[in-house]
Amino acid sequence: MRSHPAARRAAWLLAASPLALSGLAAAQTAGESVTLEELAVTGEGTPQSQAAPGSGASDFGVSGPPGAAALGIERPTGQVVTAIGREGTIANRPATSIGTVLLDSPGVTLRQGNGGRDVVISIRGNNARATGVTRNMVVLEDGFPVTQPDGASRFDLVDPRAYSRIDVFRGPQSALFGNFATGGALAFRTRTGREIDGYEIGVDAGSFGYLSNYFSVGGVSGPFEISLFASDVRANGYQDHSSYDTQTMNLLASYTPSPDNRFTLKAINNEVTANIPARSSLDQFRINPYQRGCEAAATAAPGCTTFGLLANGAFGPRVPVTASEGAFRRNDRRTIIAGRWEHDIDAQTAWRVQVGFDERSYNQPFYTTSGRGSLPSYFVQTDLTRRGELFGLPAVGSVTLAYSAVDIAASVYNRAPYGGARLGTLIGLQEALQSNLGGRARLELELAPQWTAVAGLGAEESSIIGRNRTFATTAAGTVSTLAQADRRFLNVAPELALVYRPDPDWALRGRVATGYATPSFSSMFVNATGLPGNNTDLKTQENLGFDLGTDFMPLPGLRLSLTGFYEFFHNEFVTQSPGAGLLNYTFNAPASEHRGVEVGADWTFAPGWRGVLAYTFDDQVYTDYVEQLSAAALTARFDRAGNRIPGVPAHQLLARIGYDVPAGALAGLGGFAEVVAQDGYFIDNANFLKVPGFAILNLNIHYAALLPNGYARRIDLYGEVRNVLDTTYVGSANPLANTLNAATGAENGRAALAGTTGSIFAGPQRTFVAGMKLSF
């Protein structure tokens, strides 16, 4: 898939794509317009509220005239995608993090991140082993990238209240989204000015000091449309030393000076200050899951996790401290400013140019090291979309060229004990430039009224140029070691899909697609010991995926989607913890397979009643991986072929049933009960240690009413009890590295892994959150 002949063929096809688009134009006579019939075949797919092409509906906040083409990700035929709408999912519940909402989609797995409302999201298990940064997917907001050019996405800046819809793309997506989309993509759609049409104020409050104040304003005036969302969220946290405070601003504005020109401005700013709790071992989790009574190591309660910090911050003996004593915390900021110009060349052809700047800065003095960094990045993208005919058949074609780069300056320090978040000596200094330059082409062709074919192709060159200098300090002085990286990766990603739709209520879809993800600069400079060093031999992760599915309505009011997938991975990235407090280490597993089934259902089985189901079966195994372990002078190799890949539950389920009074005096009153269940999963390559699964129950009640005689137009009230039965469960578990017994040369077994700290966060215990929103 990455051979140079293939790359040359891809480059030729990309170069020929404008000719194909010209052919579409030539196929039309003056004044003639050919438009594809709307095909809502996108997994659990296209929202019912979505207008047909050319309707003049607002796509991503831009007021488009009739004939304007939608963004390529707005209505992609043949994709496996779930659209999560605002009503019933976001608007009537206190969504404390985006993970609460995304579980409505099959294939999504949620893990607690490092502090605050940070969550780690995976699609089809492709990011389930990450600990704080989401990778192996592309994230966009209103068509602008939120994933930085090193492949990193974080969800601190994502407040669910700001959005009207979220699309979850599943499976390899590099032909549509480019680098890093091996697992899929998330596309967030901000509420537009016309959707808000006024202003709203709201407040949520609940257990463990949770308080969220938020504000939305939006409207349309002539050629201008604007929406602004702002929130202030804080909480003490349900674990010891886990309080947080975060502020978010999200702006979407558009200007349409003429029917064929549209300008869009996007701005996001988020600041987060969070205390970081300690990750425990499985043994400690069973004794003290929420790390209570852990203010000081000398008086710590049983089961408290401690970390050894160097007494003088440089070398010598280590002093045990708890998370509170070490003042573990995060102080991060993220700022995104982007703009887009859209121009309709004619009634069937649209040209777009968008540029953006994205600054991510972090200060994270937690565990045994402290990371600081500034990652300013920028992106430029242009695309051309044409609707017309090809060989006499209705068609939609597009070509895209994109460039992105991030300039990295990062440092790593030892931590020193006591006195707040005190730093020790510098142990790592990174300087790097990571960039991506590529093109993508896509063609949707209506072969017959019931058949639509899709072909896509992407080609991209990515590079990492940088260096990492490590410093080892002893009583004799400081020794410096330099690791340099000058890596270039050329990747090609084809995609084919076929959709058969004999009637509006039934569709069959098949898809074969590829994905790729190049290493990040940070993973290339952490060695197997979990310290800054040389890991520059990492290769590109690639996958080839097959999807076969159907979407149908077997009964009135029941929409059912069933998808089977089988994906073959080459050089899959696997990340694990070498030990408590150390940096995570990433390696390539030569070959692995992911296979499973996704089921989505939405059933309005009686007036006011609705049931929702999202189920995933995901079986992931190594097919070629021999792991080498060393201890003292001993070295041994272990064949992991046939073992399950750590971090991925085989079964995951969300089931919800709710009732909203449809009419009468109690209209607007409703509620639901939902169960979130997950299977246990292994957290080591040898499959010695498995964390237990769980099932939790959530209950919700909500009420909405118009206020025609009051100052406000509408009032929304809602309350929710989560984890009603107060189940103690594992909310996040870092995969652990297997170790070798220095005396016997055998692998240390389950007992050693169960006693290894730095892995587990408990999930939230029983919590109650209630809120109110007034619309004016």
JSON list of N, CA and C in Angstrom, two decimals, residues 59-100:
[
{"chain": "A", "resi": 59, "resn": "ASP", "atom": "N", "xyz": [-25.19, 24.62, 6.07]},
{"chain": "A", "resi": 59, "resn": "ASP", "atom": "CA", "xyz": [-24.23, 23.57, 6.37]},
{"chain": "A", "resi": 59, "resn": "ASP", "atom": "C", "xyz": [-23.10, 24.18, 7.16]},
{"chain": "A", "resi": 60, "resn": "PHE", "atom": "N", "xyz": [-22.92, 23.74, 8.40]},
{"chain": "A", "resi": 60, "resn": "PHE", "atom": "CA", "xyz": [-21.85, 24.21, 9.25]},
{"chain": "A", "resi": 60, "resn": "PHE", "atom": "C", "xyz": [-21.88, 25.73, 9.40]},
{"chain": "A", "resi": 61, "resn": "GLY", "atom": "N", "xyz": [-23.08, 26.29, 9.57]},
{"chain": "A", "resi": 61, "resn": "GLY", "atom": "CA", "xyz": [-23.19, 27.69, 9.91]},
{"chain": "A", "resi": 61, "resn": "GLY", "atom": "C", "xyz": [-23.13, 28.66, 8.74]},
{"chain": "A", "resi": 62, "resn": "VAL", "atom": "N", "xyz": [-23.00, 28.17, 7.52]},
{"chain": "A", "resi": 62, "resn": "VAL", "atom": "CA", "xyz": [-22.90, 29.06, 6.37]},
{"chain": "A", "resi": 62, "resn": "VAL", "atom": "C", "xyz": [-24.24, 29.07, 5.65]},
{"chain": "A", "resi": 63, "resn": "SER", "atom": "N", "xyz": [-24.79, 30.25, 5.45]},
{"chain": "A", "resi": 63, "resn": "SER", "atom": "CA", "xyz": [-26.08, 30.38, 4.76]},
{"chain": "A", "resi": 63, "resn": "SER", "atom": "C", "xyz": [-25.83, 30.27, 3.27]},
{"chain": "A", "resi": 64, "resn": "GLY", "atom": "N", "xyz": [-26.09, 29.11, 2.72]},
{"chain": "A", "resi": 64, "resn": "GLY", "atom": "CA", "xyz": [-25.77, 28.85, 1.33]},
{"chain": "A", "resi": 64, "resn": "GLY", "atom": "C", "xyz": [-26.97, 29.05, 0.42]},
{"chain": "A", "resi": 65, "resn": "PRO", "atom": "N", "xyz": [-26.77, 29.64, -0.74]},
{"chain": "A", "resi": 65, "resn": "PRO", "atom": "CA", "xyz": [-27.86, 29.80, -1.70]},
{"chain": "A", "resi": 65, "resn": "PRO", "atom": "C", "xyz": [-28.20, 28.47, -2.37]},
{"chain": "A", "resi": 66, "resn": "PRO", "atom": "N", "xyz": [-29.32, 28.39, -3.06]},
{"chain": "A", "resi": 66, "resn": "PRO", "atom": "CA", "xyz": [-29.64, 27.15, -3.78]},
{"chain": "A", "resi": 66, "resn": "PRO", "atom": "C", "xyz": [-28.53, 26.77, -4.74]},
{"chain": "A", "resi": 67, "resn": "GLY", "atom": "N", "xyz": [-28.23, 25.48, -4.76]},
{"chain": "A", "resi": 67, "resn": "GLY", "atom": "CA", "xyz": [-27.18, 24.97, -5.64]},
{"chain": "A", "resi": 67, "resn": "GLY", "atom": "C", "xyz": [-25.81, 24.89, -5.01]},
{"chain": "A", "resi": 68, "resn": "ALA", "atom": "N", "xyz": [-25.63, 25.47, -3.82]},
{"chain": "A", "resi": 68, "resn": "ALA", "atom": "CA", "xyz": [-24.32, 25.41, -3.17]},
{"chain": "A", "resi": 68, "resn": "ALA", "atom": "C", "xyz": [-24.04, 23.98, -2.72]},
{"chain": "A", "resi": 69, "resn": "ALA", "atom": "N", "xyz": [-22.83, 23.52, -2.93]},
{"chain": "A", "resi": 69, "resn": "ALA", "atom": "CA", "xyz": [-22.46, 22.16, -2.56]},
{"chain": "A", "resi": 69, "resn": "ALA", "atom": "C", "xyz": [-22.15, 22.08, -1.08]},
{"chain": "A", "resi": 70, "resn": "ALA", "atom": "N", "xyz": [-22.55, 20.98, -0.45]},
{"chain": "A", "resi": 70, "resn": "ALA", "atom": "CA", "xyz": [-22.22, 20.76, 0.95]},
{"chain": "A", "resi": 70, "resn": "ALA", "atom": "C", "xyz": [-20.76, 20.38, 1.09]},
{"chain": "A", "resi": 71, "resn": "LEU", "atom": "N", "xyz": [-20.22, 20.54, 2.29]},
{"chain": "A", "resi": 71, "resn": "LEU", "atom": "CA", "xyz": [-18.88, 20.04, 2.56]},
{"chain": "A", "resi": 71, "resn": "LEU", "atom": "C", "xyz": [-18.84, 18.54, 2.32]},
{"chain": "A", "resi": 72, "resn": "GLY", "atom": "N", "xyz": [-17.66, 18.05, 1.95]},
{"chain": "A", "resi": 72, "resn": "GLY", "atom": "CA", "xyz": [-17.53, 16.64, 1.62]},
{"chain": "A", "resi": 72, "resn": "GLY", "atom": "C", "xyz": [-17.91, 15.71, 2.75]},
{"chain": "A", "resi": 73, "resn": "ILE", "atom": "N", "xyz": [-17.80, 16.17, 3.99]},
{"chain": "A", "resi": 73, "resn": "ILE", "atom": "CA", "xyz": [-18.12, 15.31, 5.12]},
{"chain": "A", "resi": 73, "resn": "ILE", "atom": "C", "xyz": [-19.56, 15.45, 5.57]},
{"chain": "A", "resi": 74, "resn": "GLU", "atom": "N", "xyz": [-20.34, 16.31, 4.90]},
{"chain": "A", "resi": 74, "resn": "GLU", "atom": "CA", "xyz": [-21.70, 16.56, 5.36]},
{"chain": "A", "resi": 74, "resn": "GLU", "atom": "C", "xyz": [-22.66, 15.45, 4.96]},
{"chain": "A", "resi": 75, "resn": "ARG", "atom": "N", "xyz": [-22.54, 14.91, 3.76]},
{"chain": "A", "resi": 75, "resn": "ARG", "atom": "CA", "xyz": [-23.44, 13.85, 3.31]},
{"chain": "A", "resi": 75, "resn": "ARG", "atom": "C", "xyz": [-22.65, 12.81, 2.51]},
{"chain": "A", "resi": 76, "resn": "PRO", "atom": "N", "xyz": [-21.70, 12.12, 3.11]},
{"chain": "A", "resi": 76, "resn": "PRO", "atom": "CA", "xyz": [-20.87, 11.18, 2.34]},
{"chain": "A", "resi": 76, "resn": "PRO", "atom": "C", "xyz": [-21.58, 9.84, 2.12]},
{"chain": "A", "resi": 77, "resn": "THR", "atom": "N", "xyz": [-21.86, 9.52, 0.91]},
{"chain": "A", "resi": 77, "resn": "THR", "atom": "CA", "xyz": [-22.52, 8.27, 0.57]},
{"chain": "A", "resi": 77, "resn": "THR", "atom": "C", "xyz": [-21.59, 7.09, 0.85]},
{"chain": "A", "resi": 78, "resn": "GLY", "atom": "N", "xyz": [-22.17, 6.02, 1.40]},
{"chain": "A", "resi": 78, "resn": "GLY", "atom": "CA", "xyz": [-21.43, 4.77, 1.58]},
{"chain": "A", "resi": 78, "resn": "GLY", "atom": "C", "xyz": [-20.62, 4.67, 2.84]},
{"chain": "A", "resi": 79, "resn": "GLN", "atom": "N", "xyz": [-20.52, 5.74, 3.63]},
{"chain": "A", "resi": 79, "resn": "GLN", "atom": "CA", "xyz": [-19.74, 5.70, 4.85]},
{"chain": "A", "resi": 79, "resn": "GLN", "atom": "C", "xyz": [-20.53, 5.03, 5.97]},
{"chain": "A", "resi": 80, "resn": "VAL", "atom": "N", "xyz": [-19.82, 4.49, 6.95]},
{"chain": "A", "resi": 80, "resn": "VAL", "atom": "CA", "xyz": [-20.43, 3.96, 8.16]},
{"chain": "A", "resi": 80, "resn": "VAL", "atom": "C", "xyz": [-20.36, 5.07, 9.20]},
{"chain": "A", "resi": 81, "resn": "VAL", "atom": "N", "xyz": [-21.47, 5.75, 9.43]},
{"chain": "A", "resi": 81, "resn": "VAL", "atom": "CA", "xyz": [-21.47, 6.94, 10.28]},
{"chain": "A", "resi": 81, "resn": "VAL", "atom": "C", "xyz": [-22.77, 7.04, 11.04]},
{"chain": "A", "resi": 82, "resn": "THR", "atom": "N", "xyz": [-22.66, 7.40, 12.30]},
{"chain": "A", "resi": 82, "resn": "THR", "atom": "CA", "xyz": [-23.82, 7.65, 13.16]},
{"chain": "A", "resi": 82, "resn": "THR", "atom": "C", "xyz": [-23.93, 9.14, 13.41]},
{"chain": "A", "resi": 83, "resn": "ALA", "atom": "N", "xyz": [-25.13, 9.70, 13.23]},
{"chain": "A", "resi": 83, "resn": "ALA", "atom": "CA", "xyz": [-25.38, 11.10, 13.52]},
{"chain": "A", "resi": 83, "resn": "ALA", "atom": "C", "xyz": [-26.08, 11.20, 14.87]},
{"chain": "A", "resi": 84, "resn": "ILE", "atom": "N", "xyz": [-25.44, 11.87, 15.81]},
{"chain": "A", "resi": 84, "resn": "ILE", "atom": "CA", "xyz": [-26.01, 12.07, 17.15]},
{"chain": "A", "resi": 84, "resn": "ILE", "atom": "C", "xyz": [-26.58, 13.47, 17.20]},
{"chain": "A", "resi": 85, "resn": "GLY", "atom": "N", "xyz": [-27.91, 13.56, 17.34]},
{"chain": "A", "resi": 85, "resn": "GLY", "atom": "CA", "xyz": [-28.58, 14.86, 17.31]},
{"chain": "A", "resi": 85, "resn": "GLY", "atom": "C", "xyz": [-28.69, 15.48, 18.69]},
{"chain": "A", "resi": 86, "resn": "ARG", "atom": "N", "xyz": [-29.12, 16.73, 18.69]},
{"chain": "A", "resi": 86, "resn": "ARG", "atom": "CA", "xyz": [-29.23, 17.48, 19.94]},
{"chain": "A", "resi": 86, "resn": "ARG", "atom": "C", "xyz": [-30.44, 17.05, 20.76]},
{"chain": "A", "resi": 87, "resn": "GLU", "atom": "N", "xyz": [-31.60, 16.96, 20.13]},
{"chain": "A", "resi": 87, "resn": "GLU", "atom": "CA", "xyz": [-32.80, 16.61, 20.86]},
{"chain": "A", "resi": 87, "resn": "GLU", "atom": "C", "xyz": [-32.73, 15.16, 21.34]},
{"chain": "A", "resi": 88, "resn": "GLY", "atom": "N", "xyz": [-33.00, 14.97, 22.60]},
{"chain": "A", "resi": 88, "resn": "GLY", "atom": "CA", "xyz": [-33.00, 13.63, 23.18]},
{"chain": "A", "resi": 88, "resn": "GLY", "atom": "C", "xyz": [-31.64, 13.14, 23.62]},
{"chain": "A", "resi": 89, "resn": "THR", "atom": "N", "xyz": [-30.56, 13.84, 23.24]},
{"chain": "A", "resi": 89, "resn": "THR", "atom": "CA", "xyz": [-29.23, 13.37, 23.61]},
{"chain": "A", "resi": 89, "resn": "THR", "atom": "C", "xyz": [-28.43, 14.45, 24.35]},
{"chain": "A", "resi": 90, "resn": "ILE", "atom": "N", "xyz": [-28.50, 15.69, 23.90]},
{"chain": "A", "resi": 90, "resn": "ILE", "atom": "CA", "xyz": [-27.72, 16.78, 24.49]},
{"chain": "A", "resi": 90, "resn": "ILE", "atom": "C", "xyz": [-28.61, 17.75, 25.26]},
{"chain": "A", "resi": 91, "resn": "ALA", "atom": "N", "xyz": [-29.75, 18.12, 24.65]},
{"chain": "A", "resi": 91, "resn": "ALA", "atom": "CA", "xyz": [-30.53, 19.23, 25.17]},
{"chain": "A", "resi": 91, "resn": "ALA", "atom": "C", "xyz": [-31.19, 18.95, 26.51]},
{"chain": "A", "resi": 92, "resn": "ASN", "atom": "N", "xyz": [-31.59, 17.70, 26.77]},
{"chain": "A", "resi": 92, "resn": "ASN", "atom": "CA", "xyz": [-32.39, 17.44, 27.97]},
{"chain": "A", "resi": 92, "resn": "ASN", "atom": "C", "xyz": [-31.64, 16.66, 29.04]},
{"chain": "A", "resi": 93, "resn": "ARG", "atom": "N", "xyz": [-30.32, 16.75, 29.03]},
{"chain": "A", "resi": 93, "resn": "ARG", "atom": "CA", "xyz": [-29.56, 16.09, 30.08]},
{"chain": "A", "resi": 93, "resn": "ARG", "atom": "C", "xyz": [-28.33, 16.92, 30.44]},
{"chain": "A", "resi": 94, "resn": "PRO", "atom": "N", "xyz": [-27.87, 16.85, 31.67]},
{"chain": "A", "resi": 94, "resn": "PRO", "atom": "CA", "xyz": [-26.65, 17.57, 32.08]},
{"chain": "A", "resi": 94, "resn": "PRO", "atom": "C", "xyz": [-25.41, 16.81, 31.62]},
{"chain": "A", "resi": 95, "resn": "ALA", "atom": "N", "xyz": [-24.99, 17.03, 30.39]},
{"chain": "A", "resi": 95, "resn": "ALA", "atom": "CA", "xyz": [-23.86, 16.31, 29.82]},
{"chain": "A", "resi": 95, "resn": "ALA", "atom": "C", "xyz": [-22.56, 16.91, 30.35]},
{"chain": "A", "resi": 96, "resn": "THR", "atom": "N", "xyz": [-21.98, 16.28, 31.36]},
{"chain": "A", "resi": 96, "resn": "THR", "atom": "CA", "xyz": [-20.78, 16.83, 32.00]},
{"chain": "A", "resi": 96, "resn": "THR", "atom": "C", "xyz": [-19.53, 16.67, 31.14]},
{"chain": "A", "resi": 97, "resn": "SER", "atom": "N", "xyz": [-19.54, 15.73, 30.21]},
{"chain": "A", "resi": 97, "resn": "SER", "atom": "CA", "xyz": [-18.43, 15.58, 29.27]},
{"chain": "A", "resi": 97, "resn": "SER", "atom": "C", "xyz": [-18.98, 15.04, 27.96]},
{"chain": "A", "resi": 98, "resn": "ILE", "atom": "N", "xyz": [-18.21, 15.17, 26.90]},
{"chain": "A", "resi": 98, "resn": "ILE", "atom": "CA", "xyz": [-18.67, 14.74, 25.59]},
{"chain": "A", "resi": 98, "resn": "ILE", "atom": "C", "xyz": [-18.84, 13.23, 25.53]},
{"chain": "A", "resi": 99, "resn": "GLY", "atom": "N", "xyz": [-18.16, 12.49, 26.40]},
{"chain": "A", "resi": 99, "resn": "GLY", "atom": "CA", "xyz": [-18.30, 11.05, 26.39]},
{"chain": "A", "resi": 99, "resn": "GLY", "atom": "C", "xyz": [-19.71, 10.59, 26.71]},
{"chain": "A", "resi": 100, "resn": "THR", "atom": "N", "xyz": [-20.41, 11.33, 27.56]},
{"chain": "A", "resi": 100, "resn": "THR", "atom": "CA", "xyz": [-21.80, 11.01, 27.90]},
{"chain": "A", "resi": 100, "resn": "THR", "atom": "C", "xyz": [-22.65, 10.94, 26.65]}
]
